Coordinates of C-alpha atoms in Angstrom, one line a residue:
M1 CA -0.1 0.2 0.0
P2 CA 1.6 3.3 -1.4
R3 CA 2.6 6.0 1.7
L4 CA 1.4 9.5 1.6
R5 CA 3.8 11.8 1.8
S6 CA 3.1 15.5 1.1
A7 CA 5.1 18.6 1.6
S8 CA 5.0 22.4 0.5
P9 CA 7.6 23.9 -1.9
A10 CA 8.8 26.1 1.1
L11 CA 12.1 26.0 1.6
A12 CA 12.1 25.3 5.4
L13 CA 8.6 23.5 6.0
V14 CA 9.5 23.6 9.9
F15 CA 7.1 25.6 12.5
V16 CA 5.7 24.9 15.5
G17 CA 3.2 22.7 15.1
L18 CA 3.5 23.3 11.2
A19 CA 5.7 20.6 10.0
S20 CA 3.8 18.7 7.3
A21 CA 2.9 15.3 8.3
S22 CA 0.9 12.4 7.1
P23 CA -0.7 9.6 7.8
A24 CA 0.6 6.3 6.7
L25 CA -2.3 5.0 5.3
A26 CA -2.6 6.7 1.9
R27 CA -5.9 8.7 1.6
D28 CA -7.0 10.5 -1.5
P29 CA -7.7 13.3 -1.5
E30 CA -4.5 14.0 0.5
P31 CA -4.8 17.4 3.0
R32 CA -4.0 20.5 0.9
L33 CA -1.2 22.3 2.5
F34 CA -0.6 26.2 1.6
G35 CA 2.7 26.9 -0.3
I36 CA 4.5 29.2 -2.6
P37 CA 5.1 27.4 -5.8
K38 CA 8.8 26.6 -6.9
A39 CA 10.2 28.4 -10.2
E40 CA 9.8 26.0 -13.1
D41 CA 10.2 25.7 -16.7
G42 CA 7.9 28.5 -18.5
A43 CA 7.1 30.0 -15.0
P44 CA 10.3 31.6 -13.6
E45 CA 11.0 33.0 -9.8
G46 CA 9.3 36.2 -9.7
T47 CA 6.3 35.9 -11.9
W48 CA 2.9 36.1 -10.4
F49 CA 0.4 33.1 -10.0
L50 CA -2.6 31.9 -8.7
E51 CA -4.1 29.3 -7.2
L52 CA -7.8 27.9 -6.3
H53 CA -8.5 24.7 -4.8
P54 CA -12.3 24.8 -4.0
E55 CA -14.2 22.0 -2.1
Y56 CA -17.8 21.4 -1.8
R57 CA -18.7 18.7 0.9
T58 CA -22.3 17.1 1.7
R59 CA -23.1 15.1 4.8
L60 CA -26.1 12.9 5.1
I61 CA -26.3 11.5 9.1
H62 CA -28.8 8.9 10.7
I63 CA -28.1 8.5 14.7
D64 CA -30.9 6.5 16.8
P65 CA -30.8 7.4 19.5
L66 CA -28.3 10.2 20.2
E67 CA -29.0 10.5 23.7
V68 CA -28.8 6.8 25.1
N69 CA -30.9 7.6 28.7
G70 CA -33.9 9.7 27.4
T71 CA -36.1 11.1 24.4
A72 CA -34.9 14.3 24.0
A73 CA -32.7 12.9 20.8
T74 CA -34.1 9.7 19.5
N75 CA -34.2 9.0 15.5
V76 CA -31.9 12.3 14.6
S77 CA -31.6 12.8 11.0
W78 CA -30.1 15.7 9.2
G79 CA -28.1 16.7 5.8
E80 CA -25.4 19.4 6.0
Q81 CA -23.0 21.2 3.6
R82 CA -20.1 23.0 3.4
F83 CA -18.0 24.8 0.4
R84 CA -14.2 25.8 1.2
L85 CA -12.2 27.7 -0.8
D86 CA -8.1 27.3 -0.6
A87 CA -6.7 30.3 -2.2
S88 CA -2.6 31.5 -3.2
M89 CA -1.4 34.5 -4.8
G90 CA 1.7 35.8 -5.4
L91 CA 5.4 35.7 -6.6
R92 CA 6.8 31.9 -7.5
G93 CA 9.4 31.4 -5.4
V94 CA 9.2 34.5 -3.5
A95 CA 6.5 35.2 -1.5
A96 CA 2.4 34.6 -1.1
I97 CA -0.8 35.5 0.3
H98 CA -2.8 32.7 1.6
M99 CA -6.5 32.2 2.5
Q100 CA -9.2 29.7 3.4
V101 CA -13.0 30.4 3.4
D102 CA -16.2 28.6 4.4
M103 CA -19.4 29.1 2.9
L104 CA -22.6 27.5 4.3
D105 CA -20.8 25.7 7.0
G106 CA -23.2 23.2 8.6
V107 CA -25.9 24.7 7.2
I108 CA -28.6 21.6 7.1
F109 CA -30.7 20.5 4.0
G110 CA -34.3 22.7 3.8
D111 CA -35.6 25.6 4.3
N112 CA -36.0 25.6 8.4
G113 CA -37.1 27.7 11.1
E114 CA -40.5 29.3 12.6
F115 CA -41.7 32.0 11.1
G116 CA -41.1 35.1 13.2
K117 CA -38.2 34.0 15.2
V118 CA -34.7 33.4 14.3
P119 CA -33.9 31.4 12.3
E120 CA -36.6 32.5 9.9
P121 CA -37.5 30.3 7.1
S122 CA -38.1 32.1 3.3
T123 CA -41.8 31.6 3.8
G124 CA -44.3 30.9 7.1
V125 CA -45.7 27.6 4.5
G126 CA -43.7 24.8 3.8
L127 CA -46.0 23.9 0.9
A128 CA -45.0 27.6 -0.4
T129 CA -40.8 27.2 0.0
R130 CA -38.9 27.8 -3.0
Q131 CA -35.6 29.3 -1.3
A132 CA -33.9 27.0 1.4
N133 CA -32.1 29.1 4.3
R134 CA -29.2 29.0 6.2
S135 CA -30.0 27.3 9.4
G136 CA -28.0 24.7 11.3
W137 CA -28.4 22.9 14.6
R138 CA -26.9 23.0 18.1
V139 CA -27.4 21.9 21.9
G140 CA -29.5 24.4 23.4
L141 CA -33.0 25.0 25.5
L142 CA -35.8 23.5 24.5
P143 CA -39.1 25.4 24.2
G144 CA -40.9 26.2 27.5
A145 CA -38.0 23.9 29.1
D146 CA -36.6 25.0 32.9
P147 CA -33.1 26.5 31.5
L148 CA -31.6 24.5 34.7
Q149 CA -32.4 21.3 34.2
I150 CA -29.9 19.3 32.2
D151 CA -32.8 17.3 30.3
S152 CA -34.5 20.8 29.0
Y153 CA -31.7 20.5 26.6
G154 CA -31.8 19.1 23.5
P155 CA -31.5 20.0 19.7
V156 CA -32.3 23.5 18.5
L157 CA -32.1 25.4 15.1
R158 CA -29.4 28.4 14.9
D159 CA -28.5 30.8 12.7
I160 CA -25.2 30.3 10.3
A161 CA -23.2 33.2 8.9
P162 CA -22.8 32.3 5.2
L163 CA -19.1 33.0 4.9
E164 CA -16.2 32.5 7.6
I165 CA -12.8 33.5 6.8
N166 CA -10.4 30.5 8.5
Y167 CA -7.1 31.8 7.7
L168 CA -5.3 35.1 5.6
Y169 CA -1.8 35.4 6.0
G170 CA 1.2 36.4 4.3
E171 CA 4.5 34.5 3.6
V172 CA 7.9 34.8 2.1
L173 CA 10.7 32.7 1.5
L174 CA 14.1 34.3 2.8
P175 CA 17.5 33.3 1.8
F176 CA 17.5 31.3 5.1
G177 CA 14.0 30.4 5.7
V178 CA 10.4 31.7 5.9
F179 CA 8.4 34.0 7.5
R180 CA 5.0 34.1 7.7
A181 CA 2.6 36.9 9.7
G182 CA -1.7 36.9 9.8
R183 CA -4.0 34.6 10.4
Q184 CA -2.7 31.1 10.4
P185 CA -3.6 27.6 11.2
T186 CA -2.0 26.4 14.6
A187 CA -0.9 23.7 12.8
D188 CA -0.4 21.9 9.3
V189 CA -0.9 18.7 11.0
G190 CA -3.5 16.1 12.3
T191 CA -2.0 14.9 16.0
I192 CA -3.1 14.6 19.6
S193 CA -1.8 18.4 20.4
L194 CA -2.9 20.2 17.3
N195 CA -4.8 19.6 14.0
D196 CA -5.8 21.9 11.1
G197 CA -9.1 20.4 10.3
R198 CA -7.9 20.1 6.6
T199 CA -9.8 17.0 4.4
G200 CA -8.0 14.3 4.7
R201 CA -6.8 14.0 8.4
N202 CA -9.0 11.4 9.3
L203 CA -9.1 7.5 8.5
W204 CA -12.8 7.3 10.4
G205 CA -15.5 10.5 10.1
T206 CA -14.5 13.9 8.6
S207 CA -12.8 17.0 9.8
Y208 CA -15.4 19.8 10.1
Y209 CA -13.2 22.3 12.3
H210 CA -10.7 24.6 11.9
E211 CA -8.1 25.9 14.5
S212 CA -6.3 29.1 14.2
V213 CA -4.3 31.5 15.6
D214 CA -2.6 35.4 14.9
R215 CA 0.7 34.8 14.7
L216 CA 4.6 35.8 13.7
L217 CA 6.5 32.7 12.6
F218 CA 9.9 32.0 11.0
G219 CA 11.0 28.7 10.2
T220 CA 14.9 27.4 8.5
K221 CA 16.6 24.5 7.9
I222 CA 19.3 25.1 11.0
S223 CA 21.5 21.9 9.8
E224 CA 22.0 23.5 6.4
L225 CA 23.3 26.8 8.6
F226 CA 26.2 24.8 10.3
N227 CA 27.0 22.9 7.4
V228 CA 27.6 26.8 5.7
L229 CA 29.7 27.9 8.5
S230 CA 31.8 24.6 8.4
E231 CA 32.1 23.9 5.0
G232 CA 32.4 27.4 3.7
P233 CA 30.6 29.7 1.1
D234 CA 31.1 27.6 -1.6
Y235 CA 29.1 24.9 0.2
K236 CA 25.8 24.2 -1.6
V237 CA 22.8 24.5 0.3
D238 CA 20.5 21.2 0.3
T239 CA 16.7 22.2 0.1
D240 CA 15.5 18.5 0.6
L241 CA 12.5 19.3 3.1
D242 CA 12.8 15.4 4.1
N243 CA 16.0 15.5 5.5
G244 CA 17.9 17.4 8.0
V245 CA 16.8 19.5 11.5
F246 CA 14.7 22.1 10.8
L247 CA 13.9 24.9 13.8
G248 CA 10.6 26.8 14.1
I249 CA 10.1 30.2 16.1
V250 CA 6.2 31.7 16.7
Y251 CA 5.2 34.5 18.5
D252 CA 0.9 34.4 18.8
F253 CA -1.2 36.9 20.0
L254 CA -3.8 35.0 21.6
V255 CA -5.8 37.4 23.5
E256 CA -5.8 41.1 23.6
D257 CA -9.1 42.6 25.0
Q258 CA -8.6 45.8 25.4
V259 CA -5.6 48.0 23.7
Q260 CA -5.3 50.2 26.5
T261 CA -3.8 48.5 28.7
S262 CA -1.3 45.0 28.5
G263 CA -2.5 43.4 31.5
D264 CA -5.4 41.4 30.0
D265 CA -3.4 39.9 26.9
M266 CA -2.4 36.2 26.9
D267 CA 0.5 35.6 25.0
G268 CA 2.8 32.6 23.6
L269 CA 5.9 31.7 22.4
S270 CA 6.8 28.6 20.8
A271 CA 9.8 26.5 19.3
Q272 CA 10.1 23.4 17.2
L273 CA 13.1 21.2 16.3
D274 CA 11.9 18.6 13.7
F275 CA 14.6 16.0 13.1
R276 CA 14.4 14.3 9.8
W277 CA 16.4 11.2 8.5
K278 CA 15.3 10.3 4.6
D279 CA 17.6 7.2 4.4
P280 CA 18.8 5.5 7.7
S281 CA 19.2 2.5 6.0
K282 CA 22.9 2.8 5.3
A283 CA 23.6 3.1 9.0
L284 CA 20.7 0.6 10.6
G285 CA 20.0 -1.7 7.9
S286 CA 18.2 -1.9 4.9
A287 CA 14.9 -2.7 6.4
F288 CA 14.9 0.8 7.9
G289 CA 12.8 3.8 6.2
P290 CA 12.8 7.4 6.9
M291 CA 12.1 8.2 10.4
R292 CA 11.3 11.5 12.2
F293 CA 11.3 13.0 15.4
T294 CA 9.6 16.7 16.7
A295 CA 9.7 18.3 19.8
T296 CA 8.3 21.3 20.2
A297 CA 8.6 23.8 23.6
T298 CA 5.2 26.2 24.2
Y299 CA 5.0 28.7 27.0
R300 CA 1.8 30.6 27.2
W301 CA 1.4 33.9 29.9
E302 CA -1.3 36.1 31.2
D303 CA -1.2 38.7 33.8
R304 CA -5.2 39.1 34.6
F305 CA -5.6 35.4 35.5
N306 CA -2.1 34.8 37.1
T307 CA -1.8 32.3 33.9
S308 CA 1.5 30.5 33.3
I309 CA 1.5 27.3 31.0
F310 CA 4.3 25.2 29.2
A311 CA 3.8 22.0 26.7
L312 CA 5.9 20.2 25.7
P313 CA 4.0 18.0 22.5
L314 CA 6.6 15.1 21.4
R315 CA 6.2 12.8 18.1
L316 CA 8.1 10.2 16.9
E317 CA 7.8 8.3 13.4
M318 CA 9.8 5.5 11.7
E319 CA 9.1 2.6 9.1
I320 CA 10.8 -0.7 9.5
E321 CA 10.2 -2.9 6.3
N322 CA 6.3 -3.0 6.1
L323 CA 5.7 -1.7 9.5
W324 CA 4.9 1.9 9.8
I325 CA 5.4 3.3 13.9
R326 CA 3.8 6.4 15.2
G327 CA 4.0 7.4 18.7
E328 CA 3.0 11.0 20.1
L329 CA 3.0 12.6 23.7
S330 CA 1.9 15.8 24.8
Y331 CA 2.8 17.1 28.4
I332 CA 1.3 20.1 29.7
R333 CA 1.7 21.6 32.9
G334 CA 1.2 25.1 34.4
N335 CA -1.5 27.5 36.9
S336 CA -3.8 29.6 36.2
R337 CA -7.1 31.5 38.2
E338 CA -9.1 31.9 34.7
L339 CA -10.9 28.3 35.7
S340 CA -11.4 29.0 39.4
A341 CA -12.8 32.2 38.5
G342 CA -15.6 31.0 36.7
F343 CA -16.4 27.5 38.7
G344 CA -16.0 29.6 41.8
A345 CA -18.8 31.6 40.6
L346 CA -20.7 28.6 40.2
T347 CA -20.2 27.2 43.8
G348 CA -19.2 30.1 45.9
A349 CA -15.5 28.9 45.9
P350 CA -12.9 31.1 46.5
T351 CA -10.8 31.9 43.4
I352 CA -7.1 30.2 43.6
D353 CA -4.0 29.7 41.4
Q354 CA -5.0 26.1 40.1
D355 CA -2.2 23.8 38.8
L356 CA -2.5 22.2 35.4
A357 CA -1.5 18.9 34.7
L358 CA -2.6 17.6 31.2
T359 CA -1.5 14.5 29.7
S360 CA -2.5 13.0 26.3
A361 CA -0.9 9.9 24.4
R362 CA -0.9 8.0 21.2
A363 CA 1.0 5.1 19.6
I364 CA 0.0 3.3 15.9
L365 CA 1.1 0.2 14.6
E366 CA 0.0 -0.5 10.9
Y367 CA 1.6 -3.5 9.0
T368 CA 1.0 -4.0 5.0
L369 CA 0.3 -6.8 3.3
C370 CA -1.1 -5.6 0.0
P371 CA -3.5 -5.0 -0.5
V372 CA -4.7 -5.1 3.5
T373 CA -3.5 -2.9 6.2
F374 CA -3.6 -3.8 10.0
R375 CA -3.8 -0.7 12.1
L376 CA -3.8 -1.3 16.1
E377 CA -4.1 2.3 17.7
W378 CA -3.7 3.1 21.5
G379 CA -5.1 5.9 22.6
F380 CA -4.9 8.1 26.0
A381 CA -6.2 11.5 27.0
D382 CA -6.5 12.2 31.1
G383 CA -9.6 12.9 32.9
D384 CA -10.5 14.0 36.3
S385 CA -12.6 12.8 38.7
D386 CA -12.7 15.4 41.3
P387 CA -13.9 18.7 39.5
R388 CA -12.9 21.0 42.4
T389 CA -10.8 23.6 41.6
S390 CA -8.8 22.9 44.6
T391 CA -7.1 20.4 43.3
P392 CA -5.0 20.0 40.0
L393 CA -7.1 19.9 36.9
T394 CA -6.1 17.1 34.5
T395 CA -8.7 16.5 32.3
T396 CA -7.2 16.7 28.5
S397 CA -8.7 16.7 25.4
W398 CA -7.3 15.6 22.0
P399 CA -8.3 18.5 19.0
R400 CA -11.7 18.3 17.5
D401 CA -10.6 16.6 14.4
T402 CA -8.4 14.2 15.5
N403 CA -11.0 11.4 16.0
L404 CA -11.2 8.0 17.5
G405 CA -13.7 6.0 16.1
L406 CA -17.1 7.4 14.6
L407 CA -19.8 7.7 17.1
L408 CA -19.0 7.7 20.8
F409 CA -16.6 10.8 21.2
E410 CA -17.5 12.6 17.9
H411 CA -21.8 12.3 18.8
T412 CA -22.7 10.7 22.1
L413 CA -20.2 12.1 24.4
A414 CA -21.0 15.3 22.6
F415 CA -24.5 15.8 22.9
Q416 CA -24.5 14.3 26.9
S417 CA -21.4 17.0 27.6
A418 CA -23.3 20.0 25.8
R419 CA -26.5 19.7 27.8
S420 CA -24.1 19.7 30.9
A421 CA -22.4 23.2 29.9
A422 CA -25.7 25.0 28.8
V423 CA -27.0 24.1 32.5
G424 CA -23.5 25.4 33.8
I425 CA -23.5 28.6 31.7
E426 CA -26.8 29.4 32.3
N427 CA -26.2 29.4 35.9
L428 CA -22.6 31.9 35.5
R429 CA -24.9 34.0 33.4
Q430 CA -27.1 34.6 36.4
V431 CA -24.7 35.5 38.6
S432 CA -22.6 37.7 35.9
A433 CA -19.4 35.9 36.0
Q434 CA -16.5 37.3 35.0
S435 CA -15.0 33.7 33.5
F436 CA -17.0 31.3 31.7
P437 CA -14.6 27.9 31.6
L438 CA -17.7 25.8 31.6
T439 CA -18.2 26.2 28.1
E440 CA -15.0 24.1 28.1
V441 CA -17.0 21.0 29.4
A442 CA -18.7 21.0 26.1
T443 CA -16.6 18.3 24.3
E444 CA -17.7 19.4 20.9
G445 CA -16.4 15.8 19.8
R446 CA -13.0 15.9 21.3
V447 CA -11.4 13.0 22.6
T448 CA -11.0 13.2 25.9
N449 CA -10.6 10.8 29.4
V450 CA -10.0 7.7 27.9
N451 CA -7.8 4.5 27.6
A452 CA -8.9 3.0 24.3
L453 CA -7.3 0.1 22.1
F454 CA -8.7 0.2 18.4
P455 CA -8.0 -2.8 15.9
Q456 CA -8.8 -1.9 12.7
V457 CA -8.5 -3.3 9.3
F458 CA -8.1 -1.9 5.6
W459 CA -8.7 -3.3 2.2
D460 CA -8.1 -2.0 -0.9
V461 CA -10.1 -3.9 -3.6
V462 CA -9.1 -2.0 -6.2
P463 CA -7.2 1.4 -6.2
E464 CA -10.3 3.4 -6.1
L465 CA -12.3 1.5 -3.6
R466 CA -11.1 0.6 0.2
L467 CA -13.3 -1.5 2.6
K468 CA -12.6 -0.7 6.5
A469 CA -13.5 -2.0 9.7
G470 CA -12.7 -1.2 13.4
V471 CA -13.5 -2.2 16.9
L472 CA -13.0 0.4 19.6
F473 CA -12.8 -0.8 23.3
A474 CA -12.7 2.2 25.1
W475 CA -11.5 2.9 28.7
T476 CA -12.0 6.0 30.8
A477 CA -8.8 6.9 32.5
R478 CA -10.3 8.2 35.5
A479 CA -14.2 7.5 36.7
A480 CA -16.4 9.4 33.9
V481 CA -17.8 12.6 36.1
D482 CA -20.0 15.3 35.0
P483 CA -18.3 18.5 36.5
I484 CA -21.1 20.8 36.8
Q485 CA -24.0 18.9 37.8
S486 CA -21.6 17.4 40.6
L487 CA -20.2 20.7 41.8
L488 CA -23.9 21.8 41.8
L489 CA -25.0 18.7 43.7
W490 CA -21.4 19.4 46.5
D491 CA -22.3 19.5 49.8
G492 CA -19.0 20.8 51.0
N493 CA -17.4 17.7 52.0
D494 CA -16.0 14.7 50.3
I495 CA -16.9 15.2 46.3
A496 CA -17.0 11.3 46.0
D497 CA -20.3 10.5 47.3
D498 CA -21.6 13.9 44.9
A499 CA -20.4 12.8 42.0
I500 CA -22.3 11.7 38.8
N501 CA -21.4 11.2 35.0
F502 CA -23.3 13.0 32.5
N503 CA -26.2 11.0 32.5
G504 CA -27.0 11.2 36.4
G505 CA -25.4 7.8 37.2
R506 CA -22.3 6.9 39.4
P507 CA -19.3 7.7 37.8
G508 CA -17.9 4.7 35.6
H509 CA -14.8 3.3 34.1
Y510 CA -16.1 2.3 30.5
W511 CA -17.2 4.4 27.7
G512 CA -18.0 1.4 25.8
T513 CA -17.4 -0.7 22.7
E514 CA -17.7 0.8 19.5
V515 CA -18.2 -1.8 16.0
D516 CA -17.3 0.9 13.0
L517 CA -17.2 -0.4 9.3
G518 CA -17.0 1.9 6.4
L519 CA -16.8 2.0 2.6
D520 CA -14.6 4.4 0.6
W521 CA -15.1 4.9 -3.3
R522 CA -13.1 7.7 -5.8
F523 CA -13.6 8.7 -9.0
K524 CA -11.0 10.5 -11.2
K525 CA -9.3 11.8 -7.6
M526 CA -12.0 14.6 -7.8
F527 CA -15.3 13.0 -6.5
E528 CA -15.5 10.7 -3.2
V529 CA -18.3 9.1 -1.5
A530 CA -17.7 7.6 1.9
V531 CA -20.4 5.2 3.4
E532 CA -19.8 4.4 7.2
A533 CA -21.9 3.1 9.9
G534 CA -21.5 2.4 13.7
V535 CA -22.5 0.6 16.7
L536 CA -22.3 1.7 20.3
F537 CA -22.9 -0.3 23.3
P538 CA -22.5 2.1 26.0
G539 CA -20.9 1.2 29.4
S540 CA -20.9 2.4 33.2
A541 CA -19.4 5.7 32.4
F542 CA -22.8 6.6 30.0
Q543 CA -25.6 4.6 32.7
D544 CA -27.9 6.9 34.3
E545 CA -29.0 6.7 38.1
N546 CA -31.1 3.2 37.2
G547 CA -28.1 1.9 35.4
D548 CA -29.6 2.1 32.1
A549 CA -27.9 3.3 29.0
V550 CA -29.5 2.1 25.4
P551 CA -27.2 0.8 22.2
S552 CA -27.0 3.6 19.4
W553 CA -26.5 3.4 15.9
M554 CA -25.8 5.7 13.4
L555 CA -25.5 6.0 9.3
E556 CA -23.2 8.7 7.5
T557 CA -22.8 9.3 3.9
R558 CA -20.3 12.1 2.4
F559 CA -20.1 13.5 -1.1
T560 CA -17.1 14.9 -1.7
F561 CA -16.2 17.2 -4.5
R562 CA -12.8 18.1 -5.1
P563 CA -11.3 19.4 -8.6

């Protein structure tokens, strides 16, 4: 089975979290990365270029039930869409401006809503509908329900802006590296630390969310600097992006609330070293293929909430004959008062500096016997069974578009946690809180509090057709606890006897078992049909106070047009 190798034509594609990284299993279409085209025959350096890469995607989804212990969301079905345009313009081999725009992102099919309310349909009579509107859906307060009760929240319609600019930044190739400035993707990768949300990052499910940051960035192939210093001015610089040592440095402007003061600003500074060994076979033996190790150090700080956080994501990739190995570790430590300010307003607890100790990891083994690939994935993200701010915060999440299976995290847990977050936000709104950290309780599909094994098999029947299957066994890293409902029930003594899960039951240690099946068919590299199905057998972490949780199943069909 072929390996997917994607790389920007820039001299040094090494930035903090921005080094190109692709899954070992080839997936077509591959993620498109922004880059300045090289000078080529017939198009010399300095000539103008314009590149447009459109993508239109529709999704048809059915889940029954979305809520595994109630009746607020059973037999849920919807169709949604998104048009995405990646565009670059500039001088070939010199500089460019890159941007990404989404249109109708998450807009569901049909002319939806209630006349006289937002979102409003184009007509008050369904039979007279001639024009669809821009409605989406989210978890919100059901009509006439008590805003302080968790079962009062379910799927409701919302109005969606027709256009959103995700990225817009400038890039220039310098004699000694590359420089970027503007609103950029946090990473050109899909890992447990960062994910840019581009199509093709996931082998299961799809990407739908972008992560951006306002940033200044510089990257260079630092190994060539040492070679120039040691060899002299006659040394010919090696521009190979798959071999050498690369350095990236970025400065992030994360928050700038009031421009007249810097006390409420949050800033970030990061540095990355990326070691790439293109052909280790000469030193290690003919069985060894390309190897890569990436280490990033990130520091974020802020005065308003006394925030000081250090992160160290690490990544290792290597090939040994037909075996591909990948290991990832994300280590985050620090402290902040921002979380306790929000939770303190909810419970009356004092605002204090809270320690953060977040850890996540992933290991992947892939063995290829063409046309079949066997994949074993272990995923870990720490949890927190004690939501009080007097104890360290340990709940850790992967990025939204780094998927693990189809249904459990992407839909089931996302729905349950969103309802809890909505109750907490309503409580904070009523007391005029300064901080709203409870929004982070809603997982929004992110993998969190898990220790899982996910064996999978992929069969490329023909180059255009792939069949796939997997079974996800998902334990919790720590007992599954709803932090908001547990704190509202807390009697001021030990939290253990007051803690409940997101469904009102006792904290459990097993999310469940999920069986996933899928089919991908591609036509002339510009059209793809994906059909995926999953069945979730929920464990104790989803059971309600009566010990009940019903199985759930989903079916998703995607059509992607990508000329």
